[in-house]
Each structure stands twice: as C-alpha cells, then as structure tokens.
mmCIF file of C-alpha atoms in Angstrom:
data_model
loop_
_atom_site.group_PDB
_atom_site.id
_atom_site.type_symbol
_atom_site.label_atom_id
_atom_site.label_comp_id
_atom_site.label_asym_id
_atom_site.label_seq_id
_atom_site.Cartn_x
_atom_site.Cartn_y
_atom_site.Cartn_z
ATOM 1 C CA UNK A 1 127.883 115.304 79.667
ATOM 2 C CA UNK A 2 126.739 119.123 79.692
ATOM 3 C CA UNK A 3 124.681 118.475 75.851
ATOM 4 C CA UNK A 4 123.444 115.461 77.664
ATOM 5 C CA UNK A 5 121.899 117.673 80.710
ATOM 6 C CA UNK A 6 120.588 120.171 77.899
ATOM 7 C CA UNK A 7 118.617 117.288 75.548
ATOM 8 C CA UNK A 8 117.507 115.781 78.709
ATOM 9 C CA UNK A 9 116.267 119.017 79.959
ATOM 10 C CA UNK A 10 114.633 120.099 76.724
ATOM 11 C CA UNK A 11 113.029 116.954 76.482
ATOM 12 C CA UNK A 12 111.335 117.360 80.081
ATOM 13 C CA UNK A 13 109.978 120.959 79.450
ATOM 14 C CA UNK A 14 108.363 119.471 75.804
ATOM 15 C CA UNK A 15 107.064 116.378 78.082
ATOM 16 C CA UNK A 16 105.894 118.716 80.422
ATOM 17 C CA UNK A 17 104.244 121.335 78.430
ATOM 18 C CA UNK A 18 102.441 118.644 76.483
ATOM 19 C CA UNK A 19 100.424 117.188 79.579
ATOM 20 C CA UNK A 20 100.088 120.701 80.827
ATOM 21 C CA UNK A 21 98.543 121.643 77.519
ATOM 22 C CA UNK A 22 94.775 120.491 78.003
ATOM 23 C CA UNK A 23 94.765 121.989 81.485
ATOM 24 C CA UNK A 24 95.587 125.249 79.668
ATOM 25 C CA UNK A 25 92.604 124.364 77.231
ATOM 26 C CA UNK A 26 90.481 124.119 80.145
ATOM 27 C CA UNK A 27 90.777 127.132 81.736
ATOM 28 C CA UNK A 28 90.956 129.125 79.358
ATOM 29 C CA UNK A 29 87.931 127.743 77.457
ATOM 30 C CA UNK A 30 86.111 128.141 81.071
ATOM 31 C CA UNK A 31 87.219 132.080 81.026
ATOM 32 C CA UNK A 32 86.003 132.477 77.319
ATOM 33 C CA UNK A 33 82.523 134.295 76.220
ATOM 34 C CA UNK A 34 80.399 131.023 74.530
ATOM 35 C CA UNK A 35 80.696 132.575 70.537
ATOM 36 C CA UNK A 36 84.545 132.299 71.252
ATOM 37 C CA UNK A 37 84.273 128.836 72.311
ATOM 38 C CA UNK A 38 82.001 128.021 69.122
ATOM 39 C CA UNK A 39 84.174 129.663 66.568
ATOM 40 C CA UNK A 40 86.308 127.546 64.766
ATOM 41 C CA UNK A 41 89.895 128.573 65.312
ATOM 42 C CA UNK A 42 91.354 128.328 68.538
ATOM 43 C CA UNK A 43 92.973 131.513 70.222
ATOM 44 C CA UNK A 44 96.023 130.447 72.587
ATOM 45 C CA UNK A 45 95.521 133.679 74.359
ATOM 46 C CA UNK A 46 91.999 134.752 75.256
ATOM 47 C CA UNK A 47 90.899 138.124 73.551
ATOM 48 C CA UNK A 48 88.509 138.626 75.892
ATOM 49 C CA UNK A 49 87.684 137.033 79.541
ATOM 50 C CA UNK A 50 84.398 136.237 81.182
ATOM 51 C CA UNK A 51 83.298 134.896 84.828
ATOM 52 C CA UNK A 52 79.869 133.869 83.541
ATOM 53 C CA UNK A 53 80.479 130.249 82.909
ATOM 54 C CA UNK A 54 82.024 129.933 86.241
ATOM 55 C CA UNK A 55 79.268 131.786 88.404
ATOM 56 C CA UNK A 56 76.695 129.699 86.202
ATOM 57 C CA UNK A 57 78.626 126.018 87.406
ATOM 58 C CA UNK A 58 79.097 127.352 91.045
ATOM 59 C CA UNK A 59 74.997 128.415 90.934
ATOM 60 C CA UNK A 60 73.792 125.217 89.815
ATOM 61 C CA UNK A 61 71.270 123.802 92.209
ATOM 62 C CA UNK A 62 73.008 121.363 94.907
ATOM 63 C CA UNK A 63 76.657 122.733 94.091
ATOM 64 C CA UNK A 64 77.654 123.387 97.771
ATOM 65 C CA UNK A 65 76.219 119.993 98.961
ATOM 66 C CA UNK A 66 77.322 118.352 96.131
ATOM 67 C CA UNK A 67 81.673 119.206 96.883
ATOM 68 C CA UNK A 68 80.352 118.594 100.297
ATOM 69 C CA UNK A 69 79.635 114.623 99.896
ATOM 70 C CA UNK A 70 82.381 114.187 97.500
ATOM 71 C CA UNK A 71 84.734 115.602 100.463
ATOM 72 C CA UNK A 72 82.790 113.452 103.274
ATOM 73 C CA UNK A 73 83.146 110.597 100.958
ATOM 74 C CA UNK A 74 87.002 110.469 99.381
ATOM 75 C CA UNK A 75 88.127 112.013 103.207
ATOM 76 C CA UNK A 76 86.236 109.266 105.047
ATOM 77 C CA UNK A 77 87.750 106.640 103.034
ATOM 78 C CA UNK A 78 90.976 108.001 102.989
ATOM 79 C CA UNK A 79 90.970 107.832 106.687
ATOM 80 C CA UNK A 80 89.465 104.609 106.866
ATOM 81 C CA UNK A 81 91.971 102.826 104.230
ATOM 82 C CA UNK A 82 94.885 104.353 106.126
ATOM 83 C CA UNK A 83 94.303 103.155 109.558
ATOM 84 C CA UNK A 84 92.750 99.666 108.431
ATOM 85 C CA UNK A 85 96.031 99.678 105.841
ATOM 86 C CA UNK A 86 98.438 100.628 108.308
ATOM 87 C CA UNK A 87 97.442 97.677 110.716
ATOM 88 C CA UNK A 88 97.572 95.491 107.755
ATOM 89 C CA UNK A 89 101.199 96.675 106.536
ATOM 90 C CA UNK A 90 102.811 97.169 109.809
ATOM 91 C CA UNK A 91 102.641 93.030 110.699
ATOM 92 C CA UNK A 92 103.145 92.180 107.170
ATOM 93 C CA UNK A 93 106.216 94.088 106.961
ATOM 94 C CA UNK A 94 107.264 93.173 110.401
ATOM 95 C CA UNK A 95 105.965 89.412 111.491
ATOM 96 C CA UNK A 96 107.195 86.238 109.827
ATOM 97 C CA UNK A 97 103.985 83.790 109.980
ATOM 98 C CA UNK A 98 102.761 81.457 107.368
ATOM 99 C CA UNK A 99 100.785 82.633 104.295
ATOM 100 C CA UNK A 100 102.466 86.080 104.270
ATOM 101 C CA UNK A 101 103.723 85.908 100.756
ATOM 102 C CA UNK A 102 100.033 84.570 99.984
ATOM 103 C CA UNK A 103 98.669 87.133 101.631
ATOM 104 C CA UNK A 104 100.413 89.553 100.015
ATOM 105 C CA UNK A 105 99.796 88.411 96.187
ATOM 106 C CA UNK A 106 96.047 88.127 97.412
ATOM 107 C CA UNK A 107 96.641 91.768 98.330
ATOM 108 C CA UNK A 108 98.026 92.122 94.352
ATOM 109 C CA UNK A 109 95.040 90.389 92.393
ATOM 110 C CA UNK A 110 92.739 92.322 94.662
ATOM 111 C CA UNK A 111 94.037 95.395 93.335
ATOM 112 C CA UNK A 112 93.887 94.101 89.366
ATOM 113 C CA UNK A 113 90.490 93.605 89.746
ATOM 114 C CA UNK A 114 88.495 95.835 87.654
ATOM 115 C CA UNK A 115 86.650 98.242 89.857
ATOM 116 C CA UNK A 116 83.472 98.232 86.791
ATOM 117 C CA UNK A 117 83.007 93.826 87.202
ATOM 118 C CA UNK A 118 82.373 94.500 90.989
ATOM 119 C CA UNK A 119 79.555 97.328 90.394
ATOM 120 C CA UNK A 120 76.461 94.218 90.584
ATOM 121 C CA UNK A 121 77.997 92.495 93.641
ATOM 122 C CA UNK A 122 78.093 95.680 95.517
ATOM 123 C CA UNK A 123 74.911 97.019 94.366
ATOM 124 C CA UNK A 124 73.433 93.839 95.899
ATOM 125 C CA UNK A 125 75.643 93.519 99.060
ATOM 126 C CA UNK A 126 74.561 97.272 99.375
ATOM 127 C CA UNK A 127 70.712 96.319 98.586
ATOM 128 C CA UNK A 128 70.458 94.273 101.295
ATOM 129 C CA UNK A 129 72.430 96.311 104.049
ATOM 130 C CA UNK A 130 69.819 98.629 102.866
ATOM 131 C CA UNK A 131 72.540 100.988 102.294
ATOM 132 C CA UNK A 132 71.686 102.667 98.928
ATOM 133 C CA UNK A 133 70.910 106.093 98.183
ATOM 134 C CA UNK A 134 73.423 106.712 101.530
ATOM 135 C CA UNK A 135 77.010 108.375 101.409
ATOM 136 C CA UNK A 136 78.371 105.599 103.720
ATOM 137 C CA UNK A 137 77.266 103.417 101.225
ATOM 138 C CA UNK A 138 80.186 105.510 98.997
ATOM 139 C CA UNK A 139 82.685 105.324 101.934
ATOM 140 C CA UNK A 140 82.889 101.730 102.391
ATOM 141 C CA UNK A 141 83.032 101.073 98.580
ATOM 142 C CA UNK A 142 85.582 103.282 97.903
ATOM 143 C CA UNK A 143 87.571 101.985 101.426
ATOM 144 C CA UNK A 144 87.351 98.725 99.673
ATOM 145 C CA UNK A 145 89.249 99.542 96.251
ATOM 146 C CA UNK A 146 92.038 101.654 97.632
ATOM 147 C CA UNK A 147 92.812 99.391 100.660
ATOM 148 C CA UNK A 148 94.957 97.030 98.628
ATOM 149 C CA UNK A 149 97.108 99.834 97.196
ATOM 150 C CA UNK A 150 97.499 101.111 100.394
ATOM 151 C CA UNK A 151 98.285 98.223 102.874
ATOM 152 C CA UNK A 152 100.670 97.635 99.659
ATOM 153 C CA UNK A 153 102.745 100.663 99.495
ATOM 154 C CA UNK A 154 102.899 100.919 103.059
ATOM 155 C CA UNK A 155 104.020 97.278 103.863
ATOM 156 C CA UNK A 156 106.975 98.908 101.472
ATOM 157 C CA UNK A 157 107.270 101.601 103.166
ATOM 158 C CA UNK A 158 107.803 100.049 106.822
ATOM 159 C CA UNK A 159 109.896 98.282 104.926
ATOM 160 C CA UNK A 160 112.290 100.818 104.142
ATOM 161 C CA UNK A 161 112.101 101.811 107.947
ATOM 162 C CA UNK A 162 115.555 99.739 110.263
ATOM 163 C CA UNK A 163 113.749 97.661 112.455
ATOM 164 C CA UNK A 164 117.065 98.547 114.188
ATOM 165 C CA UNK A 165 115.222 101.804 115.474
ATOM 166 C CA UNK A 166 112.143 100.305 117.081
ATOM 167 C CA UNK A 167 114.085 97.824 118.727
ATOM 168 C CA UNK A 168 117.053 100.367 119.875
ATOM 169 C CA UNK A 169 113.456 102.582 121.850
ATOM 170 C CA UNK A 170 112.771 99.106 122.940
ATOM 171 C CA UNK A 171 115.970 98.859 124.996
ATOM 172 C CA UNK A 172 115.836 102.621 125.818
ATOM 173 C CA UNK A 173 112.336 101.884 128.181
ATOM 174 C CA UNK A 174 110.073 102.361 125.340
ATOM 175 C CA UNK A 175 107.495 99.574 124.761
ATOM 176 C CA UNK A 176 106.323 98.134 121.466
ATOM 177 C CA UNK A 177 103.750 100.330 120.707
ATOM 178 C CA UNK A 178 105.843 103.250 122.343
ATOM 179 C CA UNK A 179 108.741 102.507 120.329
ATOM 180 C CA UNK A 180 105.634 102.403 116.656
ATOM 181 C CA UNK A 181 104.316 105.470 117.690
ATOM 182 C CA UNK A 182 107.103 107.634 118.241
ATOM 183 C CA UNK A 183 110.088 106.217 115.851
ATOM 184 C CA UNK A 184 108.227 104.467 113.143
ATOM 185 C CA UNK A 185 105.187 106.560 112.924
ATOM 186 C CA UNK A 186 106.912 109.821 112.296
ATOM 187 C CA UNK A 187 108.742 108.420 109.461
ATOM 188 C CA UNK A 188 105.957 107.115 107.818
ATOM 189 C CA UNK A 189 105.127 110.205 106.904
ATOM 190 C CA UNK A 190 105.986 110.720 103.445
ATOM 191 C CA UNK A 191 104.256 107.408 102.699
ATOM 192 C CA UNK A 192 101.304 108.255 104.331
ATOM 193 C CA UNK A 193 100.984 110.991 102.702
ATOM 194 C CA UNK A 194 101.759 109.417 99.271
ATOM 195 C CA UNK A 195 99.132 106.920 99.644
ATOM 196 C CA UNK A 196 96.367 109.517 100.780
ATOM 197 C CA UNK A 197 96.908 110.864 97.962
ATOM 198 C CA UNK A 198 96.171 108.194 95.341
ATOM 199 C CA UNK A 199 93.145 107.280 97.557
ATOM 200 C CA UNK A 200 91.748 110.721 97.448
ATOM 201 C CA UNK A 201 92.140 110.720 93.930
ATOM 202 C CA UNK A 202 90.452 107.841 93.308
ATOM 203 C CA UNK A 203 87.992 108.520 95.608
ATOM 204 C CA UNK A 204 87.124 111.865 94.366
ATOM 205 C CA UNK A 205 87.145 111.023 90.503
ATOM 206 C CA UNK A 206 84.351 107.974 90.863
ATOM 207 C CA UNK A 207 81.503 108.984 88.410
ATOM 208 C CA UNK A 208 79.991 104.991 88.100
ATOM 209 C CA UNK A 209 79.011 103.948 91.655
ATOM 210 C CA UNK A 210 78.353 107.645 92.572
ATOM 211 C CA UNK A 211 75.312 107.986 89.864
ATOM 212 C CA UNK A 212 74.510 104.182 90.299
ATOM 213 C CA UNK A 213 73.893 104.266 93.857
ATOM 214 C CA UNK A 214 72.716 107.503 94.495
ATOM 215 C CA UNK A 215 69.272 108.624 93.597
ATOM 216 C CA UNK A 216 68.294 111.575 95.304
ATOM 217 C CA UNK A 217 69.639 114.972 93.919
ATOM 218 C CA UNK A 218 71.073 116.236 97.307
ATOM 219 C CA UNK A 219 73.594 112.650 97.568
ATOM 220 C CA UNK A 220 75.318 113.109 94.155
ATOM 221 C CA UNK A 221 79.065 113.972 93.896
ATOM 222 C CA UNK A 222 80.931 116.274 91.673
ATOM 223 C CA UNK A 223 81.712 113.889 89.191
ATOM 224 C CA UNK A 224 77.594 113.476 88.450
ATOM 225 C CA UNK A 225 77.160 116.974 89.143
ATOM 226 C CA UNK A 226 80.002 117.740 85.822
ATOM 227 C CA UNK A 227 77.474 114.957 83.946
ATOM 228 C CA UNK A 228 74.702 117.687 84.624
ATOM 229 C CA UNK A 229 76.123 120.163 81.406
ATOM 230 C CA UNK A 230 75.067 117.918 78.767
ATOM 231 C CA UNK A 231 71.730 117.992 78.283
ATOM 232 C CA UNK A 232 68.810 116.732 75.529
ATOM 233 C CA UNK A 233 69.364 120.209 74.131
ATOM 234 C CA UNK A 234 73.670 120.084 73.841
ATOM 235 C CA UNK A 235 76.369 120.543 75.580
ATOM 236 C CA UNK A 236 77.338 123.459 77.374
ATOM 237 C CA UNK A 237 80.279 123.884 76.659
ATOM 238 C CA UNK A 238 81.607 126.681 78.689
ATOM 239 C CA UNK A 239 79.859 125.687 81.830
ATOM 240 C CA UNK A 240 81.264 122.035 81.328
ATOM 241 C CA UNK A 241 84.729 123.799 80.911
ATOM 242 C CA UNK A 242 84.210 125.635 84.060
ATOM 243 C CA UNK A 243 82.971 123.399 86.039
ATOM 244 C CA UNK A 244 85.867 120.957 84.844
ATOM 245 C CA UNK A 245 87.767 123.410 86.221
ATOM 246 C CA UNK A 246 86.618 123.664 88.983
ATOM 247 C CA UNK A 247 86.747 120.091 89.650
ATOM 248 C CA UNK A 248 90.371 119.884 89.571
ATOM 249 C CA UNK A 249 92.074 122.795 90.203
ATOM 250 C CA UNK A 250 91.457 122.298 94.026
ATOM 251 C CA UNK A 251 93.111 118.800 93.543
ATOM 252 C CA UNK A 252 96.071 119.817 91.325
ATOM 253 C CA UNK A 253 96.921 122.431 94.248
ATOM 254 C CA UNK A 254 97.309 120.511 97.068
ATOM 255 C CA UNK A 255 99.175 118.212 94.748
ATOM 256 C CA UNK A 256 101.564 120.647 94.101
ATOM 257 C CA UNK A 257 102.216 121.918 97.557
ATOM 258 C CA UNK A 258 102.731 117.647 98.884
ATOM 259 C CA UNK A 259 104.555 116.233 95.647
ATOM 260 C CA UNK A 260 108.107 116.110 97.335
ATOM 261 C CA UNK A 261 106.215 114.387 100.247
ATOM 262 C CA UNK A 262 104.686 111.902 97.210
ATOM 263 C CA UNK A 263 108.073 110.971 95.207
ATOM 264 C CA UNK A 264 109.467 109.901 98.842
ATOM 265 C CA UNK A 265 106.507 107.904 99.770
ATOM 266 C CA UNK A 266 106.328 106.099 96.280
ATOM 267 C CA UNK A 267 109.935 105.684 96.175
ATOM 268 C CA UNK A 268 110.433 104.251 99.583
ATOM 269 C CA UNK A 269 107.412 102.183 99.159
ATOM 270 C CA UNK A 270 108.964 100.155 96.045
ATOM 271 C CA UNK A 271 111.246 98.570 98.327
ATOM 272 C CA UNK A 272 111.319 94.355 97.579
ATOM 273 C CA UNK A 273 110.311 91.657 99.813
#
C-alpha cells in the first residue's frame, strides 16, 4: 500500500512538473536579455535578468485600456451568465414540467457547438444591432457561449443541494424565495465560484471575435494586444514572452488562491439526473 502511495506520488510531481514546465519557459524567457533568448542552447537558470521586455509590453500604446476592456468584458459576462444561469438551473433542478430532459440536452448540443462556425451569424446579428466596434457587443457574445456550461453545472450543483433544507425554512416561516436566498444560495457557493471561473477564462482568452469585431485601437483586448509582437519585421520574442506573461500570471493567481472552492463546485456539479 505504502510503494503504492510513493509511485502514485512520484508520478503526480513528474505530471505536475511537466505542465508547469512551459510556464517556467515563459518567464524566464520574459526576464532574459534578447541575445540570450537568440542563442541556441537553452539555460534552465537565467545568467543574467532583465526588466526591459516587461516595461517595453506594459508601455505599448493602449496597454492600460486594453486589460481594461478585457476585464469589463469577461467580468460583465461572467455576471451576466451567472444570474441568467442560475434562474435557468434553479427550476431545472427543482420543477418537474414537460420538456425538461429536452431542455436540458438542448442545453448539451448548445455547448458542442463550435464557438469558430457561429463567428458569421454573429457578425451579422451584431451588424444589424449596429453593435460592432462596441465592448457590449463582446459581452453578449461571450454571455452566449458560457451560458450553457453554466446553467449546466449549476442545475448539478442545486442538485447536490437536499431539497429537504429549503422546504424545512419553509415550515420554519421562511418563504420560497426566503428559504433560496438564505439556505440554498449560501451553498452554492463553491459552484458559483467554479463556474465563474471557466467563464472568465473563456472570456478572457477570446482572440477571434475580439480582433473580428473590434476595429478601433482603443476596443481591442489583451489577447489582440499579445498579436501586436509579431510584426512584418519578426517576432519579438522577449516582449511576446513578457507580455505572455503578463497575460496569465494574473489569471493563474487567483486560480490558485479559489482552486479548493473549484474541485467542490465541479465535483458537486457532476451529480446525475
């Protein structure tokens, strides 16, 4: 049992240190002077450090407003796929009325659909709600692809929630809403939060609808903005390094700091039914 534990163990750290390996690249190829990064072997351990390539990404025209829209944009439809998901799992999870299962595997092959087929239909809806070259425009598109995963993983999550507990408020005075808000809300917690978090992700990685609807300079996210180090002339390297760094350390953070919160959601949101 013990040599078990230890193979099991090593074989974790190896799985771990091999997808923590090109985040390693990454920064340290962002902290490297540019003939390091051109030579041809590769030094695990810097020999020498440098800022440059950082303070050259961060004083790129537009920077600041750029992370601004891609926050306004992945936290707007975060928001807006949790409440419109939450009012969508909550009866599904809940209500027994005809075409639920439907509804539900409707909810499925909306979420298989590739996000690339739908880029012509919602340039056109977007066209003519004269919405283009607008960061709403953004908002409600990227609402649209993570609402299915998210009325989804919550329906499992309410799920997971005794209905015994709403209904025991119920008979203590509260009423039906009373008895949501302050039994089943709080414990929808970890799912909330696991859900955000895919949505925000998604949200904040979009490079194809970002430069396709966008025109003007001051609207792009930081996905175009990291498109903005390869030029006619090459690719800088360092600066695309940097700003790749930049990019996603932010993200991997707050990952960090709400992954016990994510397992739980995930987890409790697998339940069947």
């Amino acid at each position: 049992m013990r040599t078990k534990k230890i193979v099991i163990s090593i074989v974790a750290v190896v799985v771990a240190v091999v997808f923590a390996f090109p985040t390693y690249w990454m920064v340290t190829s962002a902290l490297k002077p540019s003939k390091d990064l051109l030579s041809t072997g590769y030094d695990l351990l810097p020999t020498s450090i440098t800022l440059q390539h950082v303070l050259d990404a961060v004083g790129k025209p537009n920077f600041a407003k750029m992370l601004g829209n891609s926050l306004f944009v992945s936290i707007g439809a975060v928001l807006c796929s949790l409440v419109a998901g939450l009012l969508a799992a909550v009866p599904l999870a809940r209500l027994k009325f005809r075409g639920r299962k439907g509804f539900v595997l409707l909810l499925l092959v909306a979420q298989m659909a590739p996000f690339e087929a739908l880029l012509i239909p919602m340039f056109l809806l977007m066209r003519d709600l004269d919405l283009l070259d607008q960061l709403p425009s953004l908002v409600l598109i990227y609402f649209a692809a993570t609402l299915p995963f998210t009325a989804w993983t919550l329906r499992g999550f309410v799920q997971g929630i005794p209905v015994d507990l709403e209904e025991a408020a119920m008979v203590d005075g509260c009423g039906r809403w009373g008895a949501f808000r302050r039994v089943t809300l709080p414990l929808l917690g970890p799912g909330l939060v696991a859900t955000s978090i895919f949505g925000f992700i998604t949200a904040w990685n979009e490079f194809l609808y970002a430069f396709t609807f966008m025109k003007t300079d001051t609207n792009y996210t930081l996905p175009v903005w990291l498109s903005s180090f390869q030029t006619n002339f090459g690719t800088d390297w360092g600066g695309t390094m940097a700003a790749s760094a930049l990019f996603t350390v932010p993200v991997l953070i707050f990952f960090l700091f709400v992954q016990r919160n994510l397992v739980a959601g995930v987890t409790s949101g697998a339940v069947k039914g």
